[in-house]
């Protein structure tokens, strides 16, 4: 059992303190760190959206990068065509993410378990190759963002402090919305899907529309993260849609503890930090990161955020821990 | 140290439970259970649903680790031993719920785990099993999953015998079977007993057990509530009613 | 006479060569408790899975209040009024007992597809959930996470979930299994009380309970109904003795 | 004199890490040759790993500029990361002296005063090869390449300057490493020559399978340094013998700067330098001369940027100058893979495919007007 | 296109399919028996290729190279199973994915550290060089050899699984692990053996591919993705499914690559890139658990 490191109240304080520190960062006068923090926030947003699926519905999507990618491409293509107003481009990016999620979800959600994992991978690969075939947008090379997204005349995303605050605000806003979402009747049904789908059907709920709705919401949020990403790097390329990115997003979610919303955000921050520190230290940083990942899975069952939770809470929240503990569970045919 | 043989009969002790406590997760099911099966002996274990019979068997097999007390088999301490090593010592297990291997054919079910570790001179072979259960011979090419419940039960018994166990353990071997099949199973067990096989049998059929077994244990709420031989069992009509609840 | 609440006509189901349901027909009327008994593996659970929709029959029809529901999916059957409980406890394990039931109640009230207001603030569902918990005898443990409930309590929760969907007919798969004598007694009382408002199809191995509750008993052996009648019919049938109760009087 | 802060960014890890490592060798050798000084100033070198990923490259560039405060950046491995890096570098007033690739957008419409490609414009190699093939008796050519941006560029470039008949122009999926089907098609089509472009591992797979299918005996294979390069020669084995490639550099070039470079490289790494090392070596030499031309105590980034355009330095490639779009005007050389006297695989210089080749994008570049 | 070319393409497609099968069979075996998804299978492929090449460099003998690859993969399989895989059997697929993904990252980088980033060379052994004429089609001997090895490996494995005691135990273990232990068989060791066997199959595929493609770090990753797609189409755990799906992908991919661009132009190229995934989505749409899902078992 994970030992309780801090009490819930302390945990809340720790989170607020972290947030305050984060918000003060631009005053340090180190633009580089502001960008690094923005990167954390953007990936945090993407990881958060993936947690809605993995943590709350038990749907392991191995193709989430596709939605980030479609968000980035929407913003990039709109900018190339003279639409650089964030109020227009970003909602359109989310819409594109939602529509793509609707299409992919409609087919993928027929599958369960491993098949769902790999069919989402298949679709993201299709999106990947689709992006690469866009010759007018640089094909495999991708293309520079013609113009940063403009919030107000004179205020745009090329100012990294502005982008940082915008991203952080969006993250907090989305976090709030997601908190509401998972506590709503819809969110409870989602947990029902994760816990026990046959039972859900037996109490009269058809899970499919709920899964699809969650998939769409999640896709839209990921697309928003993609829109931010395009502005952060000033560049859009099929690399955003690579299956490795999808894998990284899953790692972030798991690293932080899934099914907690806040955990994956911390996981994303840690991931970006690891990557930064390790790759700075040695070009063979994967040799450290790989084993760390294995150790995380083998030893730290509840993730980083889980360490901060009390034992009962962590296991109630994570589907892995709520599996039945009958001794014969691995033997009896089911 | 315990003496090697059983003081009363002078026979070698196979399975021995000594004040064993056991259970699942946080809940305890067995409380200070002591029990003994000697070589060449048939011992029965009776009790109502949920009293801990299966739990006792699982503890013997090493599926559950005793929290207290000691389980041993032919002088070897079993506490904490891996299940496959326990079984390899010579415990042939016929589990409750059958658990045949559905994707193996009947013959494969018998063959897969067959062994003769102690080099028995008259080992159980496919031929002998088929002799015992002609029905299995008829269906030897069928998938295990296609058998009827009774056939599956025969198969699990055959499968356990094929490991040439020193002690055969049957957990509810007649459960859910048609009366005629039950009859057959009991006859078979009697025949197996005739070969000198030691058996620990769990069941609710008191009359059949009284005919088959030499000694009996009644288990209630995880404790051994009564033990004695068949005469004692048949003598007291209240006994069965009280502990087995028929 | 109006159509029976639930009617099963010549239902058949095979797994490969194994016939699990062999032309089963039965009815359940309102206010009636119809018990289904039979040895393990006779096909009882399979039968009610077909009634509740988890399994599709190979042949035959199922009617609810005269409407053919054979091809409906489980959620739709539940919405029409078939409430089932599972033999192997099937609940939402990461929620509290109250949340489990409230989820089911909201589903029956059509309040599930709502995204903003916290679930806990749906007053009607909350109240009904508490009432149902109290009804099945879980009054005090609504807020305990399910993994802290005892087996018997989970069985009671299972029943509460079946009731939460506001069913017309209850299909219960061994609700007594795993209950202690006191809880079993309570359950018998509860079913007795529920009987008049619902039609109940009850599977149970606890004969005492069956004989106490059942208006009609059907005996299922190897996928066939071998006898259907009153408690006395069953008690006096040689066939049933042979196949199920055992020829032992000891 | 104040030291100059030099940023070096290249793919040190990931699939393109091989190239980045070779660029690093060129960098090290140049700095050694200059006695650890650039424009007589001591050098503070900051190295970054771009991983060949645009997002990471942008992040690392930001570190070089904002955290380390570098005066000039050199390197760049993948075309797409260069595309991504140029804007932020230029915006910060710093200059990127690219030592690999020259993406066409940056040569044309998106050309940028803050970016110089010392290596080549992406189309140059292949344009040269197309010309060479026409000039050397190939009447019917088969064009094949990987289905991605560089594949389209190189195959398109070769085809556009090739004057004979194009039998087919085929692009194959990226993940593909087995070319048996395509090779069968080629055999059936019976062309006079095949132009192929594949990068990295796919290149080796293609060339090997081409030889194994027996095609190398009957149909000559033409390509450019992207397919077969000194760096990878050992990985090809005999399969590559006979392949004709074009490049902006050859270790056989007979000029003093190259003689010294090749000798030093041989001494240190026991083999011929590749074009990646050569380009990076040149890039450092260019920076050295430009810094010298600018002078002053502090490094003036703006002056340095301007000085890079005109700085004269002894390129290992011989004649070298920048076009108006900051892409090189240079000779494109043709080389053939052979076994030398010692039985080692080598690229033998056959001649010049195109003299003083410029690229066709310069006219779209605003700096040209 | 002439009949001969068509025939040659047919051979090509079959050969490609059989190579896929060699990879897929390991993944599906591990899943069928241990319910484990193994993302490290691609690394085994890579390691097999590298070990063969290292063996050849060191000794100059192909037989040593083969031994190096097979024994090395087996040992690596055993070590990995004990260190990483064993605790994963009882975990969910997500944990399995991540841990084996971590193994992949580690092995990919380890290869860089040991052998460098440059691709390593591996020639075709002399006795397998050259061409033969198959029904009038000139065909590289080596490719024929790959097909033969894959067919033999497939047959041996099927024989092993279907006919031997080992195979019975493996299938029994897949049905009910606990019961096998309860009958006196060391299931833990059995699983280690099976995992190691799968590693050997991947290593064999890597070794055989070495002379065709180039062995370089992470070369197994795209092959892994392809293999997983094949296994997914065939149905996780089904050897028959793996065979059918491998041949299907091998043939469709080969012909798709040729015809799609001819029929659809540039769009066809994109389609050819996506082909495997399109097939996968198509199959899973109609059969959400693959072509030959093993009945009653949830993936
Ligand atoms: N896997 C398990 N996890 C937790 N508790 C269990 C488990 N299996 C059995 N129990 C509990 O242990 C107690 C004893 O069960 P056991 O199976 O040993 O009874 P039994 O005497 O074999 O009954 P039956 O006659 O029904 O087979 C029961 O109260 C049961 O609820
Ligand atoms: N998916 C399946 N595939 C094959 N056979 C099955 C399947 N599900 C159930 N069976 C078989 O169908 C028969 C009937 O099973 P069922 O669960 O309906 O029995 P039951 O009457 O409910 O028994 P119990 O009283 O033990 O619960 C059994 O023999 C069982 O093995
Ligand atoms: Mg029992
Ligand atoms: Mg049942």
mmCIF file of N, CA and C in Angstrom, chain C residues 36 49 59 69 94 111 116-117 127 132 139 144 153 180 186-187 206 224 234:
data_model
loop_
_atom_site.group_PDB
_atom_site.id
_atom_site.type_symbol
_atom_site.label_atom_id
_atom_site.label_comp_id
_atom_site.label_asym_id
_atom_site.label_seq_id
_atom_site.Cartn_x
_atom_site.Cartn_y
_atom_site.Cartn_z
ATOM 1 N N UNK C 36 -37.348 -20.317 -10.148
ATOM 2 C CA UNK C 36 -36.729 -21.225 -11.103
ATOM 3 C C UNK C 36 -35.603 -21.933 -10.370
ATOM 4 N N UNK C 49 -30.168 -14.349 -18.639
ATOM 5 C CA UNK C 49 -29.372 -13.428 -19.449
ATOM 6 C C UNK C 49 -30.060 -13.177 -20.783
ATOM 7 N N UNK C 59 -33.362 -19.089 -30.776
ATOM 8 C CA UNK C 59 -34.731 -19.199 -31.269
ATOM 9 C C UNK C 59 -35.686 -18.856 -30.136
ATOM 10 N N UNK C 69 -39.947 -8.202 -27.095
ATOM 11 C CA UNK C 69 -38.705 -7.493 -26.769
ATOM 12 C C UNK C 69 -37.483 -8.341 -27.135
ATOM 13 N N UNK C 94 -15.836 1.426 -7.929
ATOM 14 C CA UNK C 94 -15.095 2.561 -7.386
ATOM 15 C C UNK C 94 -16.015 3.619 -6.771
ATOM 16 N N UNK C 111 -31.926 11.338 -16.476
ATOM 17 C CA UNK C 111 -31.110 12.488 -16.077
ATOM 18 C C UNK C 111 -29.621 12.203 -16.212
ATOM 19 N N UNK C 116 -23.250 19.440 -16.492
ATOM 20 C CA UNK C 116 -22.714 20.532 -15.704
ATOM 21 C C UNK C 116 -23.000 20.406 -14.200
ATOM 22 N N UNK C 117 -24.283 20.273 -13.849
ATOM 23 C CA UNK C 117 -24.624 20.250 -12.422
ATOM 24 C C UNK C 117 -24.069 18.983 -11.778
ATOM 25 N N UNK C 127 -32.704 11.269 -3.147
ATOM 26 C CA UNK C 127 -33.707 10.790 -2.190
ATOM 27 C C UNK C 127 -34.098 9.343 -2.497
ATOM 28 N N UNK C 132 -34.137 3.470 -1.509
ATOM 29 C CA UNK C 132 -33.870 2.108 -1.982
ATOM 30 C C UNK C 132 -32.844 1.420 -1.086
ATOM 31 N N UNK C 139 -29.408 0.890 4.841
ATOM 32 C CA UNK C 139 -29.642 2.268 5.269
ATOM 33 C C UNK C 139 -28.406 2.981 5.774
ATOM 34 N N UNK C 144 -20.291 4.270 2.228
ATOM 35 C CA UNK C 144 -19.089 3.431 2.255
ATOM 36 C C UNK C 144 -18.697 3.079 0.828
ATOM 37 N N UNK C 153 -23.672 -7.497 2.059
ATOM 38 C CA UNK C 153 -24.133 -6.147 1.754
ATOM 39 C C UNK C 153 -24.083 -5.872 0.254
ATOM 40 N N UNK C 180 -25.957 -14.264 5.195
ATOM 41 C CA UNK C 180 -26.073 -14.965 6.474
ATOM 42 C C UNK C 180 -27.546 -15.205 6.777
ATOM 43 N N UNK C 186 -34.183 -11.405 6.163
ATOM 44 C CA UNK C 186 -34.583 -10.062 5.766
ATOM 45 C C UNK C 186 -34.930 -10.023 4.283
ATOM 46 N N UNK C 187 -34.112 -10.687 3.504
ATOM 47 C CA UNK C 187 -34.315 -10.698 2.052
ATOM 48 C C UNK C 187 -35.636 -11.373 1.705
ATOM 49 N N UNK C 206 -31.600 -21.782 -2.287
ATOM 50 C CA UNK C 206 -32.074 -21.862 -0.900
ATOM 51 C C UNK C 206 -33.542 -22.282 -0.908
ATOM 52 N N UNK C 224 -34.004 -27.739 -19.922
ATOM 53 C CA UNK C 224 -35.438 -27.970 -20.150
ATOM 54 C C UNK C 224 -36.193 -27.781 -18.860
ATOM 55 N N UNK C 234 -43.671 -29.796 -6.561
ATOM 56 C CA UNK C 234 -42.241 -30.001 -6.679
ATOM 57 C C UNK C 234 -41.739 -30.959 -5.613
#
